[in-house]
mmCIF file of C-alpha atoms in Angstrom:
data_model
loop_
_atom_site.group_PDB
_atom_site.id
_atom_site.type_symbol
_atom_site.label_atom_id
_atom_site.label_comp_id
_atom_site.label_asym_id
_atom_site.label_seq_id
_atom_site.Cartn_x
_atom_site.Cartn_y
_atom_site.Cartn_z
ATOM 1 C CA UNK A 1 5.500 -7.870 -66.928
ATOM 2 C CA UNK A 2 9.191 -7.173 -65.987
ATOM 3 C CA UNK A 3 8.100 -3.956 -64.047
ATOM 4 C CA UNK A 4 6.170 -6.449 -62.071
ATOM 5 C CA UNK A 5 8.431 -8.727 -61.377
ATOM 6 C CA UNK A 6 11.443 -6.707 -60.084
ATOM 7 C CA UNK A 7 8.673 -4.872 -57.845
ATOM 8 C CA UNK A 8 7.796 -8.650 -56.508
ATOM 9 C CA UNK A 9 11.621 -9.562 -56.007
ATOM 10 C CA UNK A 10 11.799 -5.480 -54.663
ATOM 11 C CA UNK A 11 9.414 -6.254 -52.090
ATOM 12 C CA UNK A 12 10.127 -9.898 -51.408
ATOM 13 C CA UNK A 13 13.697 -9.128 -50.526
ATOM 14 C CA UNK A 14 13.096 -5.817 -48.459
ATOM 15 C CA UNK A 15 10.759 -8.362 -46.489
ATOM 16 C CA UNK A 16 13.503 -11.038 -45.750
ATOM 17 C CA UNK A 17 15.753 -7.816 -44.646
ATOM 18 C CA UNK A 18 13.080 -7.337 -42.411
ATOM 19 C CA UNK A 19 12.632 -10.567 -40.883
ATOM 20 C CA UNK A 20 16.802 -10.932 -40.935
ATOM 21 C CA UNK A 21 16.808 -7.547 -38.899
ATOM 22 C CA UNK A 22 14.104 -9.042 -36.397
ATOM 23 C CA UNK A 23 16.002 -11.831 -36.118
ATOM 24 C CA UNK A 24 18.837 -10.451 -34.927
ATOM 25 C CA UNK A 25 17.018 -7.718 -32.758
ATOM 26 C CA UNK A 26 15.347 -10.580 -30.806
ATOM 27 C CA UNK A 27 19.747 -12.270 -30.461
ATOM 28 C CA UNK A 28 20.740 -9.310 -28.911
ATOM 29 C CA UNK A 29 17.484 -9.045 -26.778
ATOM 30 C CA UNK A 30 17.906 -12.406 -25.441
ATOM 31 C CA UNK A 31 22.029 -11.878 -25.356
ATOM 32 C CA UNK A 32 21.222 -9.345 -23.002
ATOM 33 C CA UNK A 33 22.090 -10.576 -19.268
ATOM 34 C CA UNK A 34 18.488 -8.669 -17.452
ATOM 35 C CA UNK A 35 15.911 -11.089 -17.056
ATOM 36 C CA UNK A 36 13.805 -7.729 -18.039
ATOM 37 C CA UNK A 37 14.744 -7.904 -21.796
ATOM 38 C CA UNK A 38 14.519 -11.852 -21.831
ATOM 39 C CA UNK A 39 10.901 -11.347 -21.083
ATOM 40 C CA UNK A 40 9.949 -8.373 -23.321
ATOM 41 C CA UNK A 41 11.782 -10.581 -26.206
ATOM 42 C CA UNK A 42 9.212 -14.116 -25.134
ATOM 43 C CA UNK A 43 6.491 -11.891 -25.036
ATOM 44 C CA UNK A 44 7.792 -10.468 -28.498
ATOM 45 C CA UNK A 45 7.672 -14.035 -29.927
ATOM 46 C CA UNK A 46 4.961 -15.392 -28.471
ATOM 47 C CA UNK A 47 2.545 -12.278 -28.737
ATOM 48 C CA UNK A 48 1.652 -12.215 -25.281
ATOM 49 C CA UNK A 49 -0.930 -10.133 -24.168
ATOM 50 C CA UNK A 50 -1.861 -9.458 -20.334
ATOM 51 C CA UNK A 51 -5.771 -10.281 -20.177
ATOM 52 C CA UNK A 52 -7.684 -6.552 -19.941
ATOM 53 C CA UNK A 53 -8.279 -5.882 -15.979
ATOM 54 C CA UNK A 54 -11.989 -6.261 -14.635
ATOM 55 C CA UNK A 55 -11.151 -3.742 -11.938
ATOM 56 C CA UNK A 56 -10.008 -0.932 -13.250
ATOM 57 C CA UNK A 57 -13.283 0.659 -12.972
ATOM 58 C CA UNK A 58 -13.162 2.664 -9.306
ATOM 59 C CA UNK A 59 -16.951 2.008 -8.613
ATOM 60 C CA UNK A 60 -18.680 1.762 -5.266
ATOM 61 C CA UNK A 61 -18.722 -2.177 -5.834
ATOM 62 C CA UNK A 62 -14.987 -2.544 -6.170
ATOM 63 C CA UNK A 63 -14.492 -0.184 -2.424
ATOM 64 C CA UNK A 64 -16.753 -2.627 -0.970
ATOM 65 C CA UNK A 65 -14.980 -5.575 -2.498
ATOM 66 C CA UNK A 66 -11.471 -4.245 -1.183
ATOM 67 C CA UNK A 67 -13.092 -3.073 2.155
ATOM 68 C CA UNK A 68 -14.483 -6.760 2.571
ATOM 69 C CA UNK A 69 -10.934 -8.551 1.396
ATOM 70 C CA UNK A 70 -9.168 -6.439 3.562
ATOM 71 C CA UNK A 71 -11.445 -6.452 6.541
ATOM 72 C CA UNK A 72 -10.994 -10.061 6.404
ATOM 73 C CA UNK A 73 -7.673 -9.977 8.593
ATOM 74 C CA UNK A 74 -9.475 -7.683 11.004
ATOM 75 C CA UNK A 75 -12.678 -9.979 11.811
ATOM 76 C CA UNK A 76 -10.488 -13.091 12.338
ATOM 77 C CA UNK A 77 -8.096 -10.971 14.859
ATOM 78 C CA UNK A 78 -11.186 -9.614 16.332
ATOM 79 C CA UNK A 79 -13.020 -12.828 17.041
ATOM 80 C CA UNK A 80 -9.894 -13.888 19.344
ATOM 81 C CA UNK A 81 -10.518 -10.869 21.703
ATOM 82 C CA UNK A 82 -13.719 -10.721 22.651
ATOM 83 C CA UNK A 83 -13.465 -6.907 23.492
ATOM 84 C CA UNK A 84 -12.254 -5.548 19.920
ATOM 85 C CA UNK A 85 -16.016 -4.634 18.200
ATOM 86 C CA UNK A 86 -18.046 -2.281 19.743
ATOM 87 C CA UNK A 87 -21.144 -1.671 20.075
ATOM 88 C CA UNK A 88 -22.557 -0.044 16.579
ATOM 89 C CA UNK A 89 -20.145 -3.030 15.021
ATOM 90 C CA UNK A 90 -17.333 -1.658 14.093
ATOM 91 C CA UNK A 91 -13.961 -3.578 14.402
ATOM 92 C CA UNK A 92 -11.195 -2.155 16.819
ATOM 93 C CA UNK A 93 -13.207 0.761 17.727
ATOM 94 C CA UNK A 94 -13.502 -0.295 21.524
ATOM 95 C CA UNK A 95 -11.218 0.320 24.139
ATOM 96 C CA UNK A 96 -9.153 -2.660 24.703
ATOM 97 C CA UNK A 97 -7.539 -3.475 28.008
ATOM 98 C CA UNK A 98 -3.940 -4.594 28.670
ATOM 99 C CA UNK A 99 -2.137 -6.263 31.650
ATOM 100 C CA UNK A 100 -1.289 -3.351 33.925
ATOM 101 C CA UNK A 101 2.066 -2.616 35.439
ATOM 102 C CA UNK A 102 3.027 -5.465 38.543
ATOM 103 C CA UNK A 103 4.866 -4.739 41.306
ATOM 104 C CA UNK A 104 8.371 -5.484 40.525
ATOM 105 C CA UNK A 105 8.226 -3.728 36.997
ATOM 106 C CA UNK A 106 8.445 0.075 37.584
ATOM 107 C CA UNK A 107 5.926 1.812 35.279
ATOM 108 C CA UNK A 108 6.912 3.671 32.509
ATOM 109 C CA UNK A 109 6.333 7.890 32.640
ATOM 110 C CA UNK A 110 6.562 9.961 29.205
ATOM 111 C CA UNK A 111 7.663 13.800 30.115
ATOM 112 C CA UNK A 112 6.311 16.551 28.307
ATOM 113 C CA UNK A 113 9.946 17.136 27.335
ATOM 114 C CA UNK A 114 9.870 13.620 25.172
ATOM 115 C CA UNK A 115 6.442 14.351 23.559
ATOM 116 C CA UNK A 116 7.508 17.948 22.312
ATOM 117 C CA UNK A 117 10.117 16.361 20.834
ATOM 118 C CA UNK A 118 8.722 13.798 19.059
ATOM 119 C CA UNK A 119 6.146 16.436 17.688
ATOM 120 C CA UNK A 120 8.630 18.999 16.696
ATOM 121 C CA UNK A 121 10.472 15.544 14.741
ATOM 122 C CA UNK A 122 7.637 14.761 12.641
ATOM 123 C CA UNK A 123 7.654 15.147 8.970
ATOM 124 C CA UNK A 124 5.064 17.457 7.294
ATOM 125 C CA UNK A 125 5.177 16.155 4.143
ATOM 126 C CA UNK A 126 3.446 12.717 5.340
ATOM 127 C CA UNK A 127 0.043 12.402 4.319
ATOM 128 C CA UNK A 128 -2.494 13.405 7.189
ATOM 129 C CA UNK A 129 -4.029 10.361 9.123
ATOM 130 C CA UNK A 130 -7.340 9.438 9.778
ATOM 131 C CA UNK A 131 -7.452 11.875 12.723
ATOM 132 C CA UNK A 132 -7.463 14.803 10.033
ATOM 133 C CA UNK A 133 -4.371 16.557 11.960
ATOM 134 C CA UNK A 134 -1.869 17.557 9.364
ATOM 135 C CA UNK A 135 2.128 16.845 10.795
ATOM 136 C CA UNK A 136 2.660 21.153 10.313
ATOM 137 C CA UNK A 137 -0.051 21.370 13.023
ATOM 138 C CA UNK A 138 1.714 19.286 15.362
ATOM 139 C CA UNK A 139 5.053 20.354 14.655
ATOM 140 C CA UNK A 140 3.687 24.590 14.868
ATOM 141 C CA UNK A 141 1.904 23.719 17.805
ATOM 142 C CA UNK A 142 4.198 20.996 19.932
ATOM 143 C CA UNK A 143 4.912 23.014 22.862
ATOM 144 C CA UNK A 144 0.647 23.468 23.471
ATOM 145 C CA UNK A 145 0.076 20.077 22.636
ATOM 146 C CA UNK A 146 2.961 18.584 24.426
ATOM 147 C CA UNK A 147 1.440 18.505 27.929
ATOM 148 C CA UNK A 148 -2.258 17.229 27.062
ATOM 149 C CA UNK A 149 -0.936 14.250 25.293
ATOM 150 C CA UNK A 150 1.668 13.600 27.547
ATOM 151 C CA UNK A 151 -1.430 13.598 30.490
ATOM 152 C CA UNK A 152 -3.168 10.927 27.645
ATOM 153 C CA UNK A 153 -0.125 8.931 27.238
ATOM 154 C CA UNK A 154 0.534 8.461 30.769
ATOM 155 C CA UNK A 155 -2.539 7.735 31.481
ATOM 156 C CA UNK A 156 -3.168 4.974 28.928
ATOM 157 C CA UNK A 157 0.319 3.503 30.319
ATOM 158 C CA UNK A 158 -1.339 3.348 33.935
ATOM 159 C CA UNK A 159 -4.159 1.928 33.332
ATOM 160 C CA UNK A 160 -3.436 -0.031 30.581
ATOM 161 C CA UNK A 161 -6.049 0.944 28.474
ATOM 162 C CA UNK A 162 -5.385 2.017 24.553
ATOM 163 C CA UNK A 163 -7.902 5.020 23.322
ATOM 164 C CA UNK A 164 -10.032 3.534 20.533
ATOM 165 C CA UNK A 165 -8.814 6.870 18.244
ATOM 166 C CA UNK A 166 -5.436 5.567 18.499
ATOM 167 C CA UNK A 167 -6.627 2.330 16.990
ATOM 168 C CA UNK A 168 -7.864 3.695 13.881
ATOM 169 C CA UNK A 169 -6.169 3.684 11.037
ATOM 170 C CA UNK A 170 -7.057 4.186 6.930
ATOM 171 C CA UNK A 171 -6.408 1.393 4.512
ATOM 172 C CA UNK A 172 -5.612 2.688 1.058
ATOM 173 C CA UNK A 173 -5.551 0.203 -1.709
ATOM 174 C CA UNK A 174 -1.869 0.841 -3.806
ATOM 175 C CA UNK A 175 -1.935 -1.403 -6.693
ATOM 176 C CA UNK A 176 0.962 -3.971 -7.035
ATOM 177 C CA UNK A 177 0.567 -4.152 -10.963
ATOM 178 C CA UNK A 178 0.127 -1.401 -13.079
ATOM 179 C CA UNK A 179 -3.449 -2.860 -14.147
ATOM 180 C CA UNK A 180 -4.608 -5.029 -11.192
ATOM 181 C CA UNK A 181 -7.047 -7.827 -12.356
ATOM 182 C CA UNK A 182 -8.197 -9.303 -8.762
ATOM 183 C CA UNK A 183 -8.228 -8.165 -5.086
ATOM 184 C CA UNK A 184 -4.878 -9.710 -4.116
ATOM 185 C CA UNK A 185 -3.245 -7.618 -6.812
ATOM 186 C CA UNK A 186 -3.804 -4.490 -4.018
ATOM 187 C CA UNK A 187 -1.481 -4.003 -1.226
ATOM 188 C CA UNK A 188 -3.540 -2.197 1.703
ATOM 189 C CA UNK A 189 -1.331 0.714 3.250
ATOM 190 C CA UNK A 190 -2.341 1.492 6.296
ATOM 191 C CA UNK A 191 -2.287 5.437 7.391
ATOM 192 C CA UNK A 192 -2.174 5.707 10.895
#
């Protein structure tokens, strides 16, 4: 019966060291002066656990979902210009007029010179827009594609008409938490 009893005090005592260590673990968390440590040590005490996300699974549901949340900016911006859904219903795909140059303003010409420049400029380790035209294309091939968009630039300027290809763009969901639980927990990137 003494055997038992010194393993009971034994163990009994090594737990209090435990709880005394603990103890002071949490002090020096909450000590600490980053709000980051203050909340790991509440969460410590109060056994807080973030609810499992509902979204986490990347099903065809959840890209409609986002497309639908996101596309919700887009319809009310499009319902205040008549001209921004085309035909076959998609938003921003039409051309949309602007107010042309008056007489007193002098319009604005882009030279080829500006336009290989800009190309030459642009960084090839961007990710490749929704035209599919990688930036090393661009930048390899600036001085062959400097005067054809300079004639599409210009022209766009004069007659005050935007392309509907320049319009597009592709929203990719980037998560704002590392386990998202609803649709506002995505921020939508735009890659133009």
């Amino acid at each position: 019966m003494d055997e038992y009893k010194s393993a009971a005090y034994g163990v009994s005592r090594a737990v209090r060291e435990a709880k005394r260590r603990y103890g002071r673990k949490l002090e020096t968390q909450f000590q600490q002066s980053g709000s980051r440590s203050l909340w790991q040590g509440l969460r410590t005490i109060t056994d807080y656990r973030s609810p499992p996300s509902g979204l986490m699974n990347a099903d065809e549901s959840l890209a409609n979902e986002l497309n639908t949340f996101f596309a919700r900016f887009e319809a009310t911006s499009s319902s205040a210009n008549a001209n921004g859904a085309s035909a076959n219903g998609t938003i921003g795909a039409a051309n949309v007029a602007c107010a042309g140059p008056t007489i007193e303003q002098r319009p604005l010409i882009i030279t080829e010179s500006d336009v290989r420049r800009v190309f030459k400029r642009v960084n090839t380790r961007k990710a490749v827009g929704p035209d599919g035209i990688c930036g090393r294309v661009l930048k390899a091939c600036a001085d062959q594609l400097a005067p054809v968009f300079t004639d599409i630039f210009n022209r766009s300027l004069t007659l005050g008409i935007v392309p509907s290809s320049f319009k597009r763009s592709t929203i990719v969901p980037v998560p704002k938490k590392p386990r998202p639980y609803g649709l506002n927990d995505y921020r939508p990137v735009s890659l133009t």
